[in-house]
mmCIF file of C-alpha atoms in Angstrom:
data_model
loop_
_atom_site.group_PDB
_atom_site.id
_atom_site.type_symbol
_atom_site.label_atom_id
_atom_site.label_comp_id
_atom_site.label_asym_id
_atom_site.label_seq_id
_atom_site.Cartn_x
_atom_site.Cartn_y
_atom_site.Cartn_z
ATOM 1 C CA UNK A 1010 104.867 -62.259 95.743
ATOM 2 C CA UNK A 1011 100.709 -61.771 96.736
ATOM 3 C CA UNK A 1012 97.905 -60.097 96.818
ATOM 4 C CA UNK A 1013 94.408 -60.150 98.895
ATOM 5 C CA UNK A 1014 91.788 -59.001 96.970
ATOM 6 C CA UNK A 1015 88.895 -58.540 100.317
ATOM 7 C CA UNK A 1016 89.666 -58.054 103.342
ATOM 8 C CA UNK A 1017 88.513 -55.967 106.615
ATOM 9 C CA UNK A 1018 91.275 -54.351 107.704
ATOM 10 C CA UNK A 1019 88.977 -51.766 109.867
ATOM 11 C CA UNK A 1020 88.022 -54.785 111.813
ATOM 12 C CA UNK A 1021 91.374 -54.709 114.082
ATOM 13 C CA UNK A 1022 93.201 -52.092 115.961
ATOM 14 C CA UNK A 1023 96.372 -53.421 115.491
ATOM 15 C CA UNK A 1024 97.073 -52.218 111.492
ATOM 16 C CA UNK A 1025 100.815 -51.840 111.697
ATOM 17 C CA UNK A 1026 101.137 -55.118 112.746
ATOM 18 C CA UNK A 1027 98.920 -56.715 110.216
ATOM 19 C CA UNK A 1028 100.022 -55.050 107.913
ATOM 20 C CA UNK A 1029 103.577 -56.095 109.041
ATOM 21 C CA UNK A 1030 103.344 -59.140 108.787
ATOM 22 C CA UNK A 1031 101.192 -59.371 105.488
ATOM 23 C CA UNK A 1032 104.840 -58.035 103.970
ATOM 24 C CA UNK A 1033 106.567 -60.417 105.762
ATOM 25 C CA UNK A 1034 104.275 -63.231 104.247
ATOM 26 C CA UNK A 1035 104.656 -61.795 100.695
ATOM 27 C CA UNK A 1036 101.114 -59.797 100.250
ATOM 28 C CA UNK A 1037 101.975 -56.624 99.044
ATOM 29 C CA UNK A 1038 98.134 -55.354 98.180
ATOM 30 C CA UNK A 1039 95.525 -55.410 99.939
ATOM 31 C CA UNK A 1040 92.089 -54.071 99.320
ATOM 32 C CA UNK A 1041 90.138 -53.242 101.993
ATOM 33 C CA UNK A 1042 86.189 -53.454 102.247
ATOM 34 C CA UNK A 1043 83.099 -51.024 102.709
ATOM 35 C CA UNK A 1044 80.108 -52.632 103.942
ATOM 36 C CA UNK A 1045 78.581 -49.080 104.996
ATOM 37 C CA UNK A 1046 79.340 -45.386 105.375
ATOM 38 C CA UNK A 1047 81.313 -45.784 108.203
ATOM 39 C CA UNK A 1048 83.300 -48.692 107.169
ATOM 40 C CA UNK A 1049 83.759 -47.549 103.921
ATOM 41 C CA UNK A 1050 85.208 -44.184 105.412
ATOM 42 C CA UNK A 1051 87.520 -46.216 107.646
ATOM 43 C CA UNK A 1052 88.727 -47.905 104.351
ATOM 44 C CA UNK A 1053 89.287 -44.505 102.703
ATOM 45 C CA UNK A 1054 91.360 -43.506 105.702
ATOM 46 C CA UNK A 1055 93.411 -46.740 105.800
ATOM 47 C CA UNK A 1056 94.173 -46.588 101.937
ATOM 48 C CA UNK A 1057 95.416 -43.137 102.103
ATOM 49 C CA UNK A 1058 97.481 -43.612 105.039
ATOM 50 C CA UNK A 1059 99.444 -46.847 103.278
ATOM 51 C CA UNK A 1060 100.829 -47.481 100.135
ATOM 52 C CA UNK A 1061 99.741 -51.140 99.928
ATOM 53 C CA UNK A 1062 96.118 -50.543 100.649
ATOM 54 C CA UNK A 1063 92.926 -49.429 98.678
ATOM 55 C CA UNK A 1064 89.176 -48.785 99.277
ATOM 56 C CA UNK A 1065 85.895 -49.913 98.510
ATOM 57 C CA UNK A 1066 82.697 -49.045 98.909
ATOM 58 C CA UNK A 1067 79.832 -49.926 99.349
ATOM 59 C CA UNK A 1068 76.189 -51.065 101.280
ATOM 60 C CA UNK A 1069 76.279 -54.855 102.453
ATOM 61 C CA UNK A 1070 73.326 -56.862 102.159
ATOM 62 C CA UNK A 1071 72.726 -56.650 105.962
ATOM 63 C CA UNK A 1072 72.923 -52.845 105.991
ATOM 64 C CA UNK A 1073 71.053 -52.297 102.773
ATOM 65 C CA UNK A 1074 67.607 -50.471 105.300
ATOM 66 C CA UNK A 1075 70.421 -47.847 105.241
ATOM 67 C CA UNK A 1076 70.072 -46.525 102.270
ATOM 68 C CA UNK A 1077 72.317 -46.337 99.505
ATOM 69 C CA UNK A 1078 72.536 -42.193 99.464
ATOM 70 C CA UNK A 1079 74.690 -43.076 102.608
ATOM 71 C CA UNK A 1080 77.790 -44.371 100.682
ATOM 72 C CA UNK A 1081 77.459 -42.130 97.552
ATOM 73 C CA UNK A 1082 80.143 -39.312 98.283
ATOM 74 C CA UNK A 1083 82.592 -41.449 99.572
ATOM 75 C CA UNK A 1084 83.057 -42.673 95.577
ATOM 76 C CA UNK A 1085 84.837 -39.760 95.061
ATOM 77 C CA UNK A 1086 87.691 -40.273 97.559
ATOM 78 C CA UNK A 1087 90.987 -41.143 96.437
ATOM 79 C CA UNK A 1088 92.139 -45.069 95.995
ATOM 80 C CA UNK A 1089 89.057 -46.296 96.155
ATOM 81 C CA UNK A 1090 88.673 -49.225 93.166
ATOM 82 C CA UNK A 1091 85.085 -50.677 93.665
ATOM 83 C CA UNK A 1092 81.420 -50.442 94.404
ATOM 84 C CA UNK A 1093 80.703 -52.909 97.401
ATOM 85 C CA UNK A 1094 80.489 -55.510 98.757
ATOM 86 C CA UNK A 1095 77.160 -55.146 97.883
ATOM 87 C CA UNK A 1096 74.286 -57.560 96.986
ATOM 88 C CA UNK A 1097 72.138 -60.292 98.504
ATOM 89 C CA UNK A 1098 72.179 -62.494 101.534
ATOM 90 C CA UNK A 1099 68.903 -64.202 102.090
ATOM 91 C CA UNK A 1100 70.354 -66.276 105.246
ATOM 92 C CA UNK A 1101 70.182 -63.630 107.886
ATOM 93 C CA UNK A 1102 67.941 -61.447 106.093
ATOM 94 C CA UNK A 1103 68.667 -58.185 108.170
ATOM 95 C CA UNK A 1104 67.278 -56.023 105.671
ATOM 96 C CA UNK A 1105 64.005 -56.905 103.947
ATOM 97 C CA UNK A 1106 64.706 -58.401 100.540
ATOM 98 C CA UNK A 1107 63.091 -56.487 98.193
ATOM 99 C CA UNK A 1108 65.410 -53.642 100.034
ATOM 100 C CA UNK A 1109 68.306 -55.549 99.502
ATOM 101 C CA UNK A 1110 67.428 -55.867 95.860
ATOM 102 C CA UNK A 1111 66.493 -52.296 94.974
ATOM 103 C CA UNK A 1112 69.950 -51.559 97.145
ATOM 104 C CA UNK A 1113 72.075 -53.709 95.041
ATOM 105 C CA UNK A 1114 70.550 -52.461 91.930
ATOM 106 C CA UNK A 1115 71.495 -49.100 92.892
ATOM 107 C CA UNK A 1116 75.273 -50.040 93.658
ATOM 108 C CA UNK A 1117 75.408 -51.827 89.851
ATOM 109 C CA UNK A 1118 74.779 -48.862 88.415
ATOM 110 C CA UNK A 1119 76.992 -46.687 90.204
ATOM 111 C CA UNK A 1120 79.696 -48.986 89.116
ATOM 112 C CA UNK A 1121 78.566 -48.622 85.808
ATOM 113 C CA UNK A 1122 78.218 -44.967 86.343
ATOM 114 C CA UNK A 1123 81.917 -44.429 87.981
ATOM 115 C CA UNK A 1124 83.349 -47.112 85.945
ATOM 116 C CA UNK A 1125 84.522 -48.993 89.140
ATOM 117 C CA UNK A 1126 84.827 -52.631 89.514
ATOM 118 C CA UNK A 1127 81.477 -54.417 91.594
ATOM 119 C CA UNK A 1128 82.474 -56.797 94.921
ATOM 120 C CA UNK A 1129 79.300 -59.082 94.827
ATOM 121 C CA UNK A 1130 77.994 -60.950 98.290
ATOM 122 C CA UNK A 1131 75.718 -63.253 97.438
ATOM 123 C CA UNK A 1132 73.801 -65.724 100.169
ATOM 124 C CA UNK A 1133 70.886 -68.116 99.463
ATOM 125 C CA UNK A 1134 69.913 -65.957 96.689
ATOM 126 C CA UNK A 1135 71.428 -67.052 93.668
ATOM 127 C CA UNK A 1136 68.478 -66.779 91.257
ATOM 128 C CA UNK A 1137 67.622 -63.327 92.704
ATOM 129 C CA UNK A 1138 71.480 -62.336 91.980
ATOM 130 C CA UNK A 1139 71.639 -63.710 88.558
ATOM 131 C CA UNK A 1140 68.117 -61.662 87.847
ATOM 132 C CA UNK A 1141 69.292 -58.054 89.262
ATOM 133 C CA UNK A 1142 72.233 -58.529 87.228
ATOM 134 C CA UNK A 1143 70.595 -59.508 83.917
ATOM 135 C CA UNK A 1144 68.251 -56.335 84.375
ATOM 136 C CA UNK A 1145 70.681 -53.874 85.284
ATOM 137 C CA UNK A 1146 74.029 -55.386 83.235
ATOM 138 C CA UNK A 1147 77.116 -56.596 84.540
ATOM 139 C CA UNK A 1148 79.746 -54.347 85.083
ATOM 140 C CA UNK A 1149 82.545 -55.151 82.797
ATOM 141 C CA UNK A 1150 84.598 -55.701 86.185
ATOM 142 C CA UNK A 1151 82.588 -57.835 88.641
ATOM 143 C CA UNK A 1152 83.968 -59.962 91.034
ATOM 144 C CA UNK A 1153 82.007 -62.612 93.374
ATOM 145 C CA UNK A 1154 83.706 -62.218 96.493
ATOM 146 C CA UNK A 1155 84.263 -65.131 99.240
ATOM 147 C CA UNK A 1156 82.695 -67.462 96.260
ATOM 148 C CA UNK A 1157 80.706 -70.597 97.855
ATOM 149 C CA UNK A 1158 79.016 -71.847 95.317
ATOM 150 C CA UNK A 1159 79.221 -75.195 93.109
ATOM 151 C CA UNK A 1160 80.142 -75.916 89.668
ATOM 152 C CA UNK A 1161 76.702 -74.654 88.200
ATOM 153 C CA UNK A 1162 77.417 -71.414 90.228
ATOM 154 C CA UNK A 1163 80.353 -70.905 89.330
ATOM 155 C CA UNK A 1164 79.782 -71.187 85.471
ATOM 156 C CA UNK A 1165 76.705 -69.288 85.781
ATOM 157 C CA UNK A 1166 79.512 -66.311 87.063
ATOM 158 C CA UNK A 1167 81.571 -67.601 84.748
ATOM 159 C CA UNK A 1168 79.607 -66.842 81.226
ATOM 160 C CA UNK A 1169 78.540 -63.259 82.657
ATOM 161 C CA UNK A 1170 82.780 -62.051 82.390
ATOM 162 C CA UNK A 1171 82.768 -62.165 86.063
ATOM 163 C CA UNK A 1172 85.675 -63.507 88.581
ATOM 164 C CA UNK A 1173 85.249 -65.432 91.068
ATOM 165 C CA UNK A 1174 87.275 -64.741 94.611
ATOM 166 C CA UNK A 1175 88.133 -67.546 96.548
ATOM 167 C CA UNK A 1176 88.606 -67.503 100.083
ATOM 168 C CA UNK A 1177 89.853 -69.905 103.031
ATOM 169 C CA UNK A 1178 86.894 -71.719 102.740
ATOM 170 C CA UNK A 1179 88.684 -73.683 99.791
ATOM 171 C CA UNK A 1180 90.657 -75.558 102.642
ATOM 172 C CA UNK A 1181 87.797 -76.568 104.478
ATOM 173 C CA UNK A 1182 86.904 -80.190 104.774
ATOM 174 C CA UNK A 1183 83.307 -79.670 103.971
ATOM 175 C CA UNK A 1184 83.616 -77.408 101.444
ATOM 176 C CA UNK A 1185 83.660 -79.527 98.087
ATOM 177 C CA UNK A 1186 81.951 -77.832 95.857
ATOM 178 C CA UNK A 1187 83.995 -74.681 96.312
ATOM 179 C CA UNK A 1188 86.845 -77.056 95.306
ATOM 180 C CA UNK A 1189 85.198 -78.299 92.415
ATOM 181 C CA UNK A 1190 84.267 -74.410 91.252
ATOM 182 C CA UNK A 1191 87.566 -73.756 91.585
ATOM 183 C CA UNK A 1192 89.027 -76.850 89.519
ATOM 184 C CA UNK A 1193 86.755 -75.005 86.526
ATOM 185 C CA UNK A 1194 87.464 -71.516 86.840
ATOM 186 C CA UNK A 1195 90.100 -70.754 84.397
ATOM 187 C CA UNK A 1196 93.421 -69.008 85.928
ATOM 188 C CA UNK A 1197 92.626 -65.760 84.185
ATOM 189 C CA UNK A 1198 89.410 -65.286 86.430
ATOM 190 C CA UNK A 1199 90.495 -66.548 89.800
ATOM 191 C CA UNK A 1200 91.443 -63.977 92.612
ATOM 192 C CA UNK A 1201 92.558 -64.686 96.447
ATOM 193 C CA UNK A 1202 90.976 -63.313 99.481
ATOM 194 C CA UNK A 1203 91.175 -63.500 103.199
ATOM 195 C CA UNK A 1204 88.064 -61.902 104.004
ATOM 196 C CA UNK A 1205 89.905 -61.180 107.203
ATOM 197 C CA UNK A 1206 89.097 -61.133 110.495
ATOM 198 C CA UNK A 1207 86.791 -64.241 108.912
ATOM 199 C CA UNK A 1208 87.431 -67.667 107.402
ATOM 200 C CA UNK A 1209 90.771 -68.369 108.692
ATOM 201 C CA UNK A 1210 92.399 -70.913 106.366
ATOM 202 C CA UNK A 1211 92.678 -74.703 107.771
ATOM 203 C CA UNK A 1212 95.674 -74.711 110.061
ATOM 204 C CA UNK A 1213 94.208 -71.605 111.389
ATOM 205 C CA UNK A 1214 90.613 -72.247 111.412
ATOM 206 C CA UNK A 1215 88.469 -70.971 114.527
ATOM 207 C CA UNK A 1216 91.151 -68.378 114.755
ATOM 208 C CA UNK A 1217 91.275 -64.743 113.586
ATOM 209 C CA UNK A 1218 92.602 -64.437 109.984
ATOM 210 C CA UNK A 1219 94.411 -61.827 108.965
ATOM 211 C CA UNK A 1220 96.106 -60.955 105.057
ATOM 212 C CA UNK A 1221 99.170 -62.601 106.019
ATOM 213 C CA UNK A 1222 97.028 -65.893 105.527
ATOM 214 C CA UNK A 1223 96.756 -65.579 101.922
ATOM 215 C CA UNK A 1224 99.569 -68.202 100.978
ATOM 216 C CA UNK A 1225 97.825 -70.785 102.898
ATOM 217 C CA UNK A 1226 94.584 -70.180 100.896
ATOM 218 C CA UNK A 1227 96.575 -70.130 97.566
ATOM 219 C CA UNK A 1228 97.715 -73.043 98.621
ATOM 220 C CA UNK A 1229 94.926 -74.541 99.445
ATOM 221 C CA UNK A 1230 93.613 -73.326 95.549
ATOM 222 C CA UNK A 1231 96.939 -74.700 94.442
ATOM 223 C CA UNK A 1232 96.466 -78.510 95.341
ATOM 224 C CA UNK A 1233 93.128 -78.362 94.436
ATOM 225 C CA UNK A 1234 93.887 -77.091 90.788
ATOM 226 C CA UNK A 1235 96.743 -79.240 90.987
ATOM 227 C CA UNK A 1236 99.149 -76.410 89.730
ATOM 228 C CA UNK A 1237 102.387 -75.036 91.050
ATOM 229 C CA UNK A 1238 101.555 -72.331 94.064
ATOM 230 C CA UNK A 1239 103.511 -69.931 92.003
ATOM 231 C CA UNK A 1240 101.202 -70.050 89.376
ATOM 232 C CA UNK A 1241 98.866 -69.605 91.274
ATOM 233 C CA UNK A 1242 100.486 -66.411 93.420
ATOM 234 C CA UNK A 1243 101.374 -64.871 89.520
ATOM 235 C CA UNK A 1244 97.740 -65.605 88.665
ATOM 236 C CA UNK A 1245 95.669 -64.390 91.226
ATOM 237 C CA UNK A 1246 98.170 -61.376 91.347
ATOM 238 C CA UNK A 1247 97.908 -60.107 88.069
ATOM 239 C CA UNK A 1248 94.061 -60.738 88.139
ATOM 240 C CA UNK A 1249 93.346 -58.447 91.377
ATOM 241 C CA UNK A 1250 95.578 -55.668 89.473
ATOM 242 C CA UNK A 1251 93.361 -56.077 86.115
ATOM 243 C CA UNK A 1252 90.402 -56.280 88.430
ATOM 244 C CA UNK A 1253 90.669 -53.083 90.346
ATOM 245 C CA UNK A 1254 92.212 -51.171 88.279
ATOM 246 C CA UNK A 1255 95.804 -51.052 90.869
ATOM 247 C CA UNK A 1256 99.042 -49.813 89.633
ATOM 248 C CA UNK A 1257 102.212 -51.204 89.030
ATOM 249 C CA UNK A 1258 103.790 -54.230 87.387
ATOM 250 C CA UNK A 1259 101.463 -56.790 85.621
ATOM 251 C CA UNK A 1260 103.431 -59.305 86.971
ATOM 252 C CA UNK A 1261 105.285 -59.924 90.499
ATOM 253 C CA UNK A 1262 107.574 -62.289 88.576
#
């Protein structure tokens, strides 16, 4: 069995078909992600309607200008397991950088206060991401979602006690740095995600991604680390459970 630790289920209108395909592929736990008030509310509704789905509430750096106050009340909803995705994105700068940093800091504090996990998005902003974390303190359960750094960034994240989440990027031909990071990531700090509908893994690159493709991501990690696919499945399942404090058995085996 597999777990998808980060998907955007609300970005599609065929949820039942997507979830059925995921179950057919052995994917029986999915965390669907909030990126603003509307997407967070949609994630909560999906989690309420489906036993295998949990939700996060967050303000993506693109939407930081909306203000963290727009999402705070949603954190009290059932099956909310994390704050995020939140962080810094200096590639697009859809929100001013100082506003991004303030929103990220505020959401770190919410994770501390609510004792929730923290899901981090960082793009072209590693130094500032680490600086904000140093100032606010790293929550006990923190994950760098869709990890796209190399060995150096991976070591810095791991030294903070964080987990690394690998997506279909690990299968991309031009992602040698990400594979190097996956090789050094301890199995007990590794989770898998699709980030669906984005970043479909090889051989589906360019197509719409869905949680049912998690086994392809796992296969990429298995090849990269030179370990059995079953080890990757079991570790990522258990680590997703621990990261988000999901109910149920520790191991699918």
